[in-house]
Short mmCIF file of C-alpha atoms in Angstrom, two decimals:
data_model
loop_
_atom_site.label_atom_id
_atom_site.label_comp_id
_atom_site.label_asym_id
_atom_site.label_seq_id
_atom_site.Cartn_x
_atom_site.Cartn_y
_atom_site.Cartn_z
CA MET P 16 0.00 0.01 0.01
CA ILE P 17 1.14 3.57 -0.63
CA THR P 18 1.13 5.70 2.47
CA GLU P 19 0.66 9.46 2.81
CA LYS P 20 4.12 9.58 4.42
CA ALA P 21 5.84 7.82 1.53
CA THR P 22 4.07 10.10 -0.97
CA PHE P 23 4.99 13.22 1.00
CA ASP P 24 8.66 12.09 1.06
CA LEU P 25 8.47 11.54 -2.72
CA TYR P 26 7.12 15.06 -3.22
CA LYS P 27 9.93 16.50 -1.10
CA LYS P 28 12.61 14.56 -2.91
CA VAL P 29 11.28 15.26 -6.45
CA SER P 30 10.79 18.96 -5.81
CA THR P 31 14.13 19.63 -4.13
CA GLU P 32 16.60 17.16 -5.68
CA LEU P 33 17.40 16.97 -9.34
CA PRO P 34 17.72 13.34 -10.58
CA THR P 35 21.40 12.41 -10.78
CA ASP P 36 21.22 11.44 -14.48
CA VAL P 37 19.80 14.87 -15.35
CA MET P 38 22.47 16.62 -13.27
CA SER P 39 25.21 14.65 -15.03
CA GLU P 40 23.84 15.69 -18.42
CA LEU P 41 23.70 19.37 -17.35
CA VAL P 42 27.34 19.21 -16.18
CA ARG P 43 28.35 17.60 -19.48
CA ALA P 44 26.37 20.26 -21.41
CA HIS P 45 28.07 23.01 -19.34
CA ASP P 46 31.54 21.57 -20.25
CA ASN P 47 30.53 21.43 -23.89
CA GLU P 48 29.38 25.07 -24.35
CA GLU P 49 31.78 27.76 -25.48
CA ASP P 50 33.60 29.61 -22.66
CA GLY P 51 32.08 33.00 -21.95
CA SER P 52 28.84 32.18 -23.85
CA LEU P 53 25.37 32.92 -22.36
CA GLY P 54 24.54 29.24 -22.78
CA LYS P 55 27.38 28.24 -20.53
CA GLU P 56 26.50 30.92 -18.04
CA SER P 57 22.88 29.82 -17.92
CA LEU P 58 23.84 26.15 -17.39
CA GLY P 59 26.16 27.33 -14.56
CA HIS P 60 23.10 28.99 -12.89
CA MET P 61 21.04 25.83 -13.25
CA ILE P 62 23.67 23.55 -11.75
CA ASP P 63 24.40 25.99 -8.95
CA ASN P 64 20.66 26.32 -8.19
CA ALA P 65 20.07 22.61 -8.15
CA LYS P 66 22.91 22.17 -5.63
CA LYS P 67 21.54 24.95 -3.44
CA ALA P 68 18.01 23.57 -3.58
CA ALA P 69 19.22 20.16 -2.39
CA GLU P 70 21.36 21.60 0.40
CA LEU P 71 18.61 23.86 1.68
CA SER P 72 15.83 21.41 0.90
CA ARG P 73 13.84 24.01 -1.01
CA PRO P 74 11.92 23.64 -4.28
CA MET P 75 14.32 23.99 -7.25
CA CYS P 76 11.69 25.93 -9.16
CA GLN P 77 9.01 28.21 -7.77
CA ASP P 78 6.52 26.56 -10.18
CA THR P 79 5.32 23.48 -8.43
CA GLY P 80 4.00 22.41 -11.81
CA THR P 81 1.14 19.94 -12.03
CA PRO P 82 1.91 16.72 -10.13
CA PHE P 83 1.28 13.78 -12.48
CA PHE P 84 1.12 10.39 -10.76
CA TYR P 85 1.41 7.11 -12.65
CA VAL P 86 0.29 4.30 -10.36
CA ASN P 87 0.58 0.64 -11.24
CA CYS P 88 -1.28 -1.33 -8.59
CA PRO P 89 -1.87 -5.01 -7.92
CA LYS P 90 -5.51 -6.13 -7.94
CA GLU P 91 -5.73 -6.32 -4.12
CA CYS P 92 -4.87 -2.61 -3.77
CA SER P 93 -7.66 -0.04 -3.42
CA GLN P 94 -7.33 2.76 -6.01
CA LYS P 95 -9.66 4.84 -3.78
CA GLU P 96 -7.26 4.54 -0.78
CA ILE P 97 -4.21 5.32 -2.93
CA LYS P 98 -5.95 8.40 -4.32
CA GLU P 99 -6.79 9.62 -0.80
CA ALA P 100 -3.20 9.13 0.34
CA ILE P 101 -1.89 11.12 -2.66
CA GLU P 102 -4.38 13.90 -2.05
CA LYS P 103 -3.51 14.19 1.62
CA ALA P 104 0.21 14.12 0.86
CA THR P 105 -0.34 16.84 -1.71
CA ALA P 106 -1.99 19.16 0.81
CA LYS P 107 0.79 18.47 3.41
CA ALA P 108 3.60 18.96 0.92
CA THR P 109 2.06 22.25 -0.24
CA GLU P 110 2.12 23.52 3.33
CA GLU P 111 5.35 21.98 4.59
CA VAL P 112 7.88 21.68 1.72
CA PRO P 113 6.44 24.34 0.89
CA LEU P 114 5.10 24.17 -2.64
CA ARG P 115 3.38 26.99 -4.46
CA PRO P 116 -0.36 26.45 -4.56
CA ASN P 117 -0.84 26.08 -8.28
CA ALA P 118 -4.35 25.00 -9.23
CA VAL P 119 -6.81 27.66 -10.39
CA ASP P 120 -10.56 27.15 -10.77
CA THR P 121 -11.08 28.21 -14.35
CA LEU P 122 -14.56 29.62 -13.75
CA THR P 123 -14.03 31.55 -10.50
CA ASP P 124 -10.28 32.16 -11.04
CA LYS P 125 -9.70 31.27 -7.36
CA ASN P 126 -6.50 29.46 -6.37
CA VAL P 127 -7.53 26.12 -4.86
CA GLY P 128 -4.19 24.65 -3.78
CA ASN P 129 -2.54 21.82 -5.71
CA MET P 130 -4.46 19.17 -7.62
CA PRO P 131 -2.62 15.99 -8.58
CA VAL P 132 -3.56 14.15 -11.81
CA ILE P 133 -3.51 10.45 -11.15
CA HIS P 134 -3.33 7.68 -13.81
CA PHE P 135 -3.93 4.07 -12.70
CA THR P 136 -2.95 0.83 -14.33
CA GLU P 137 -3.14 -2.69 -12.93
CA GLY P 138 -0.20 -5.07 -12.71
CA ASN P 139 1.68 -7.42 -10.40
CA GLU P 140 3.95 -4.90 -8.78
CA LEU P 141 3.03 -1.71 -6.96
CA LYS P 142 4.83 1.18 -8.62
CA VAL P 143 4.36 4.95 -8.41
CA GLY P 144 5.95 7.43 -10.78
CA LEU P 145 5.74 11.19 -10.19
CA LEU P 146 6.36 14.02 -12.68
CA MET P 147 6.15 17.59 -11.38
CA LYS P 148 5.77 19.43 -14.63
CA GLY P 149 5.94 23.19 -14.87
CA GLY P 150 3.51 25.34 -16.83
CA GLY P 151 6.19 26.75 -19.19
CA SER P 152 7.16 23.33 -20.50
CA GLU P 153 3.53 22.22 -20.67
CA ASN P 154 2.59 25.32 -22.72
CA VAL P 155 5.01 24.30 -25.44
CA SER P 156 3.90 20.62 -25.43
CA THR P 157 1.71 19.83 -28.43
CA VAL P 158 -0.04 17.25 -30.65
CA TYR P 159 0.36 16.95 -34.47
CA LYS P 160 -1.95 15.21 -36.91
CA LEU P 161 -0.17 13.60 -39.83
CA PRO P 162 0.11 14.20 -42.67
CA ASP P 163 1.06 17.83 -42.12
CA ALA P 164 1.86 19.60 -45.40
CA SER P 165 3.19 22.71 -43.68
CA ILE P 166 6.30 20.81 -42.60
CA GLY P 167 6.24 18.15 -45.31
CA ALA P 168 5.53 15.51 -42.67
CA GLY P 169 4.13 12.18 -43.89
CA ARG P 170 2.93 9.15 -41.90
CA ASP P 171 6.28 7.68 -40.98
CA LEU P 172 9.15 8.25 -38.56
CA GLU P 173 10.61 10.91 -40.82
CA GLY P 174 7.31 12.75 -40.51
CA VAL P 175 7.48 12.37 -36.71
CA ARG P 176 11.05 13.74 -36.70
CA ARG P 177 9.85 16.85 -38.59
CA CYS P 178 7.13 17.35 -35.95
CA VAL P 179 9.65 17.26 -33.16
CA LEU P 180 11.95 19.78 -34.89
CA ASP P 181 9.01 22.06 -35.63
CA ALA P 182 7.78 21.83 -32.02
CA VAL P 183 11.25 22.62 -30.63
CA PHE P 184 11.75 25.45 -33.11
CA LYS P 185 8.43 27.02 -32.03
CA ALA P 186 9.19 26.45 -28.31
CA GLN P 187 12.52 28.28 -28.56
CA GLY P 188 13.53 29.18 -24.98
CA LYS P 189 9.97 29.43 -23.56
CA GLY P 190 9.98 26.10 -21.76
CA CYS P 191 13.42 26.40 -20.10
CA PRO P 192 15.85 24.34 -22.26
CA PRO P 193 17.86 22.16 -22.28
CA TYR P 194 14.68 20.04 -22.58
CA SER P 195 13.85 16.45 -21.94
CA ILE P 196 11.50 15.50 -24.78
CA GLY P 197 8.91 12.75 -24.86
CA VAL P 198 7.47 11.69 -28.25
CA ALA P 199 4.69 9.18 -28.99
CA THR P 200 2.46 8.16 -31.88
CA GLY P 201 -1.06 7.04 -31.20
CA GLY P 202 -4.54 6.65 -32.59
CA SER P 203 -6.13 9.49 -30.61
CA ILE P 204 -5.15 12.88 -29.38
CA GLU P 205 -5.18 12.03 -25.68
CA GLU P 206 -3.41 8.70 -26.14
CA ALA P 207 -0.53 10.26 -28.06
CA ALA P 208 -0.24 13.06 -25.55
CA HIS P 209 -0.42 10.74 -22.51
CA LEU P 210 2.14 8.29 -23.90
CA SER P 211 4.51 11.09 -24.82
CA LYS P 212 4.34 12.51 -21.31
CA MET P 213 5.06 9.10 -19.80
CA GLN P 214 8.33 9.00 -21.78
CA LEU P 215 9.58 11.74 -19.49
CA LEU P 216 9.73 9.17 -16.68
CA ARG P 217 12.49 7.38 -18.53
CA LYS P 218 16.06 7.97 -17.47
CA VAL P 219 18.57 9.57 -19.86
CA ASP P 220 20.48 6.22 -20.27
CA ASP P 221 17.34 4.17 -20.90
CA ILE P 222 17.86 2.76 -24.42
CA ASN P 223 14.77 1.88 -26.37
CA GLU P 224 14.52 -1.93 -26.94
CA GLU P 225 12.93 -1.27 -30.31
CA LYS P 226 15.82 -0.60 -32.70
CA ALA P 227 13.81 1.65 -35.05
CA LEU P 228 12.91 3.86 -32.05
CA SER P 229 16.35 3.89 -30.45
CA GLU P 230 17.83 5.08 -33.79
CA PHE P 231 15.04 7.63 -34.06
CA GLU P 232 15.72 8.90 -30.56
CA GLU P 233 19.43 9.25 -31.21
CA LYS P 234 19.14 10.96 -34.59
CA THR P 235 16.31 13.31 -33.58
CA LEU P 236 18.10 14.37 -30.39
CA ARG P 237 21.17 15.24 -32.50
CA ASP P 238 19.07 17.25 -34.93
CA VAL P 239 17.32 19.08 -32.07
CA ASN P 240 20.70 20.11 -30.72
CA ASN P 241 21.80 21.27 -34.16
CA LEU P 242 19.04 23.89 -34.08
CA GLY P 243 21.31 26.05 -31.89
CA ILE P 244 18.50 27.29 -29.60
CA GLY P 245 20.61 26.47 -26.55
CA PRO P 246 20.16 26.79 -22.77
CA MET P 247 17.27 29.20 -21.98
CA GLY P 248 17.00 29.87 -25.69
CA LEU P 249 20.06 32.16 -25.62
CA GLY P 250 21.95 30.14 -28.25
CA GLY P 251 24.28 27.20 -27.88
CA LYS P 252 24.79 23.48 -28.44
CA SER P 253 22.48 22.14 -25.66
CA THR P 254 18.83 22.46 -26.54
CA ALA P 255 17.82 19.00 -25.19
CA ILE P 256 19.52 16.46 -22.95
CA SER P 257 17.17 13.58 -23.62
CA LEU P 258 14.63 12.42 -26.21
CA LYS P 259 12.56 9.28 -25.71
CA ALA P 260 9.90 7.85 -28.03
CA ALA P 261 7.14 5.31 -28.01
CA ALA P 262 4.91 4.00 -30.79
CA GLY P 263 1.31 3.37 -29.76
CA ASN P 264 -1.06 1.65 -32.20
CA ARG P 265 -3.24 3.80 -34.30
CA HIS P 266 -6.50 3.64 -36.22
CA PRO P 267 -5.92 3.21 -40.01
CA ALA P 268 -7.36 6.64 -40.54
CA THR P 269 -5.41 8.47 -37.79
CA TYR P 270 -1.77 9.28 -37.04
CA PHE P 271 -1.29 11.52 -34.02
CA VAL P 272 2.08 12.59 -32.68
CA GLY P 273 2.27 13.78 -29.06
CA ILE P 274 5.28 15.81 -27.99
CA SER P 275 5.84 16.57 -24.31
CA PHE P 276 8.53 18.89 -23.10
CA GLY P 277 10.22 18.73 -19.71
CA CYS P 278 12.26 21.76 -18.61
CA TRP P 279 15.92 21.46 -17.60
CA CYS P 280 14.87 20.75 -14.02
CA MET P 281 13.17 17.53 -15.01
CA ARG P 282 11.51 16.65 -11.74
CA ARG P 283 10.70 12.97 -11.71
CA GLY P 284 10.82 10.18 -9.20
CA GLN P 285 9.51 6.75 -8.29
CA LEU P 286 8.32 4.77 -5.31
CA MET U 286 29.27 43.29 -15.09
CA ILE U 287 27.14 46.43 -14.92
CA GLU U 288 25.62 47.43 -11.61
CA LEU U 289 22.10 48.97 -11.71
CA LYS U 290 20.18 50.57 -8.83
CA THR U 291 16.48 51.37 -8.78
CA PRO U 292 14.84 53.70 -9.45
CA LEU U 293 16.36 53.40 -12.94
CA LYS U 294 16.71 56.56 -15.01
CA LYS U 295 16.31 56.86 -18.68
CA GLU U 296 20.06 57.25 -19.17
CA ASP U 297 20.70 54.04 -17.13
CA VAL U 298 18.51 52.14 -19.57
CA LEU U 299 19.84 53.72 -22.75
CA LYS U 300 23.44 52.78 -22.09
CA LEU U 301 22.59 49.03 -21.91
CA LYS U 302 23.18 46.78 -24.89
CA ALA U 303 21.81 43.36 -25.70
CA GLY U 304 24.32 40.81 -24.28
CA ASP U 305 25.38 42.94 -21.30
CA LYS U 306 25.44 41.22 -17.96
CA VAL U 307 23.97 43.20 -15.07
CA VAL U 308 23.32 42.96 -11.34
CA ILE U 309 20.33 44.89 -10.01
CA SER U 310 19.70 46.21 -6.54
CA GLY U 311 16.65 48.08 -5.24
CA THR U 312 12.98 47.36 -5.67
CA VAL U 313 11.07 45.16 -8.14
CA ILE U 314 7.38 44.22 -8.35
CA SER U 315 6.29 40.81 -9.43
CA ALA U 316 3.48 40.59 -11.96
CA ARG U 317 1.99 37.81 -14.07
CA ASP U 318 -0.96 37.68 -16.39
CA LYS U 319 -3.69 38.66 -13.96
CA ALA U 320 -1.64 41.50 -12.41
CA HIS U 321 -0.99 42.89 -15.90
CA ALA U 322 -4.64 42.92 -16.72
CA PHE U 323 -5.28 44.62 -13.38
CA MET U 324 -2.60 47.33 -13.94
CA LEU U 325 -4.16 48.21 -17.29
CA SER U 326 -7.76 48.38 -15.99
CA GLU U 327 -7.04 50.23 -12.74
CA ASP U 328 -4.42 52.63 -11.52
CA PHE U 329 -1.43 51.08 -9.67
CA PRO U 330 0.96 53.93 -8.72
CA LYS U 331 3.69 51.52 -7.52
CA ALA U 332 4.29 50.58 -11.17
CA LYS U 333 5.43 54.07 -12.13
CA ASP U 334 9.02 53.94 -13.47
CA ALA U 335 9.18 50.49 -11.90
CA VAL U 336 11.09 47.28 -12.62
CA ILE U 337 8.59 44.52 -13.27
CA TYR U 338 9.55 40.91 -12.52
CA HIS U 339 7.61 38.15 -14.32
CA CYS U 340 7.49 35.85 -11.33
CA GLY U 341 5.04 33.91 -9.16
CA PRO U 342 7.07 33.20 -6.01
CA VAL U 343 6.79 30.76 -3.17
CA ILE U 344 6.47 32.79 0.05
CA LYS U 345 6.33 31.20 3.49
CA ASP U 346 5.78 33.29 6.63
CA GLY U 347 7.02 36.41 4.79
CA SER U 348 10.23 34.75 3.56
CA VAL U 349 11.06 34.21 -0.10
CA ILE U 350 11.60 30.50 -0.57
CA SER U 351 11.78 30.10 -4.37
CA ALA U 352 11.30 32.83 -6.91
CA GLY U 353 12.57 32.32 -10.49
CA PRO U 354 11.12 33.93 -13.62
CA THR U 355 8.01 32.78 -15.43
CA THR U 356 7.61 32.71 -19.26
CA SER U 357 7.37 36.31 -20.45
CA ALA U 358 5.67 35.61 -23.77
CA ARG U 359 2.29 35.44 -22.07
CA MET U 360 2.61 39.07 -20.96
CA SER U 361 3.56 40.41 -24.45
CA GLN U 362 0.01 41.52 -25.20
CA TYR U 363 -0.15 43.82 -22.18
CA THR U 364 3.34 45.15 -22.17
CA PRO U 365 3.43 47.96 -24.75
CA GLU U 366 0.51 49.63 -22.96
CA LEU U 367 2.09 48.95 -19.52
CA ILE U 368 5.33 50.73 -20.60
CA GLY U 369 3.36 53.63 -22.17
CA ARG U 370 1.08 54.08 -19.14
CA TYR U 371 3.58 53.69 -16.28
CA GLY U 372 6.97 54.39 -17.82
CA VAL U 373 8.18 50.99 -16.69
CA LYS U 374 11.99 51.03 -17.08
CA ALA U 375 12.90 47.35 -17.03
CA ILE U 376 11.24 43.95 -17.23
CA ILE U 377 12.84 40.83 -15.84
CA GLY U 378 11.64 37.50 -17.16
CA LYS U 379 12.56 34.51 -19.28
CA GLY U 380 12.18 33.45 -22.90
CA GLY U 381 11.91 36.92 -24.38
CA MET U 382 8.95 38.91 -25.72
CA ASP U 383 7.47 39.68 -29.14
CA ASP U 384 8.17 42.45 -31.70
CA SER U 385 5.40 44.71 -30.31
CA VAL U 386 7.34 44.78 -27.01
CA LEU U 387 10.72 45.24 -28.76
CA CYS U 388 9.18 48.31 -30.46
CA ALA U 389 7.71 49.61 -27.18
CA LEU U 390 11.08 49.30 -25.44
CA LYS U 391 12.76 51.64 -27.93
CA GLY U 392 14.26 54.68 -26.18
CA ARG U 393 12.39 53.76 -22.96
CA ALA U 394 13.11 50.41 -21.36
CA VAL U 395 14.98 47.10 -21.43
CA TYR U 396 14.12 43.45 -21.09
CA LEU U 397 16.38 41.37 -18.87
CA SER U 398 16.59 37.58 -18.86
CA ALA U 399 16.94 35.53 -15.72
CA THR U 400 17.54 31.78 -15.73
CA GLY U 401 14.26 29.91 -15.50
CA GLY U 402 14.16 27.43 -12.67
CA ALA U 403 17.10 28.98 -10.80
CA ALA U 404 14.58 29.91 -8.18
CA VAL U 405 16.47 29.28 -4.95
CA THR U 406 19.44 31.36 -6.08
CA TYR U 407 17.23 34.32 -6.90
CA ALA U 408 15.20 33.91 -3.70
CA GLN U 409 18.38 34.43 -1.70
CA ALA U 410 18.78 37.89 -3.31
CA MET U 411 15.18 38.89 -2.42
CA LYS U 412 13.20 40.14 0.55
CA VAL U 413 9.45 40.87 0.70
CA LYS U 414 8.65 44.61 1.19
CA SER U 415 4.92 44.52 0.66
CA VAL U 416 2.21 42.71 -1.24
CA SER U 417 -0.75 44.02 -3.25
CA LYS U 418 -3.76 42.06 -4.48
CA GLU U 419 -2.97 39.00 -2.31
CA GLU U 420 -6.48 37.86 -3.04
CA PHE U 421 -5.23 36.96 -6.54
CA GLY U 422 -3.46 34.00 -4.93
CA MET U 423 0.26 33.51 -4.13
CA PRO U 424 1.49 33.21 -7.71
CA GLU U 425 -0.62 36.05 -9.15
CA ALA U 426 -0.34 38.62 -6.32
CA MET U 427 1.90 41.64 -6.83
CA TRP U 428 4.85 41.27 -4.46
CA GLU U 429 7.12 44.19 -3.92
CA PHE U 430 10.65 42.87 -3.31
CA GLU U 431 13.84 44.44 -2.11
CA ILE U 432 16.56 42.83 -4.23
CA ARG U 433 20.29 42.85 -3.84
CA ASN U 434 22.80 42.02 -6.60
CA PHE U 435 20.15 40.16 -8.62
CA PRO U 436 21.99 38.82 -11.78
CA ALA U 437 20.44 39.10 -15.22
CA ILE U 438 21.34 39.49 -18.91
CA VAL U 439 20.13 42.25 -21.15
CA THR U 440 18.50 40.33 -24.04
CA MET U 441 16.28 43.03 -25.55
CA ASP U 442 17.67 46.54 -25.39
CA ALA U 443 16.23 50.05 -25.88
CA HIS U 444 17.83 50.32 -29.33
CA GLY U 445 15.81 47.60 -31.11
CA LYS U 446 18.20 44.70 -30.62
CA SER U 447 16.91 41.34 -29.38
CA LEU U 448 19.01 38.26 -28.73
CA HIS U 449 15.83 36.15 -28.83
CA LYS U 450 15.11 37.38 -32.32
CA LYS U 451 18.58 36.50 -33.45
CA VAL U 452 18.34 32.95 -32.07
CA LEU U 453 14.92 32.58 -33.69
CA GLU U 454 16.28 33.62 -37.08
CA ASP U 455 19.45 31.48 -36.81
CA SER U 456 17.57 28.39 -35.60
CA GLY U 457 14.97 28.99 -38.35
CA LYS U 458 17.72 28.63 -40.98
CA SER U 459 18.96 25.44 -39.35
CA PHE U 460 15.42 24.07 -39.07
CA ARG U 461 14.64 24.69 -42.71
CA GLY U 462 17.86 22.92 -43.66
CA MET U 463 16.79 19.83 -41.73
CA ILE U 464 13.28 19.35 -43.09
#
């Protein structure tokens, strides 16, 4: 069973400690940027900030983001009880970490605290993944419908690659690069978007078992970095540190491509 | 490194060039989407000649916990009028703003970039002086901060130059070469 305490601890860790694989990539990117460039300076700020946040146990970013939970539970677990534990932990973390209250009632415009989004699946092992995903990186996330003549994108992986480059070009520095990017195909808008966001849970060194996708990930990441948008969009070699893809089945008539962006402080963790 | 102190004068702003690194001390006011709409519909004297910070901070018991910049592009639509109405001298944010803002900055104001997500570092250079419109909620309220040696980069100057525009154009060429 997942307890309120364990979920609170997960919130605290994810909001205040950058995952080690992300930190390593930022350090590598920092070494790789030209001396004296704004890109190198921005990466220096990011690394310094992540260290301070961990030392002081404070949220790395003022934007709590939206907490996305991915819960895989065995059949004997109660989804209702897990949901209650997550909601209680969310309220406690908002008060005690503290986290910025971030959910706004769209009709009344009142701030109502933080509202986790919880996705359940059933399986043998109890697993919980958490993404705390900022509004800036969510605002540049998008879905394409192929074919798309505006970028010459057909219904194949080359078309998907063009979607990714177009999305990154349009995002520029608005979502706080260097990005982690999740890409997924699917038969419906929400399926492609959901699956692409789940790719952000994957670690930087997680190689896709599907060869066509691992090649796609490698090539597209290289192309993204050749755009030259750079850290914080101020120019440079590091526009993304990670790109992970998944291919969901589609309807014969549909071909959606979901693209989810994570900012440089890719806050993710697991129980 | 150029040191700036608020209140900024026109000549302070005019000498800055895109690419300059600055540290700012003095007073800034945080404002996001809702605060911008408010400042254009009602009078808000504190904004006169002010430095506006695109930020929705985490404040706990009057202390600044975490306070990095938010994406400035959302505020582009309000900003030319804000500069015209209040004589805002500088805007701190991230990601840059559009051509209408670049035009409005000419001869009057600058846009300064802070590093998104570097929120603990910035919080350490900030103290709360006062808050207006707290009923908007913590992120949307207008917090008046005392800042000390707050680091930023001039990325849109008062002479029509924008580093964001340059990166957009250069990356556009690369993009078209890859599709």
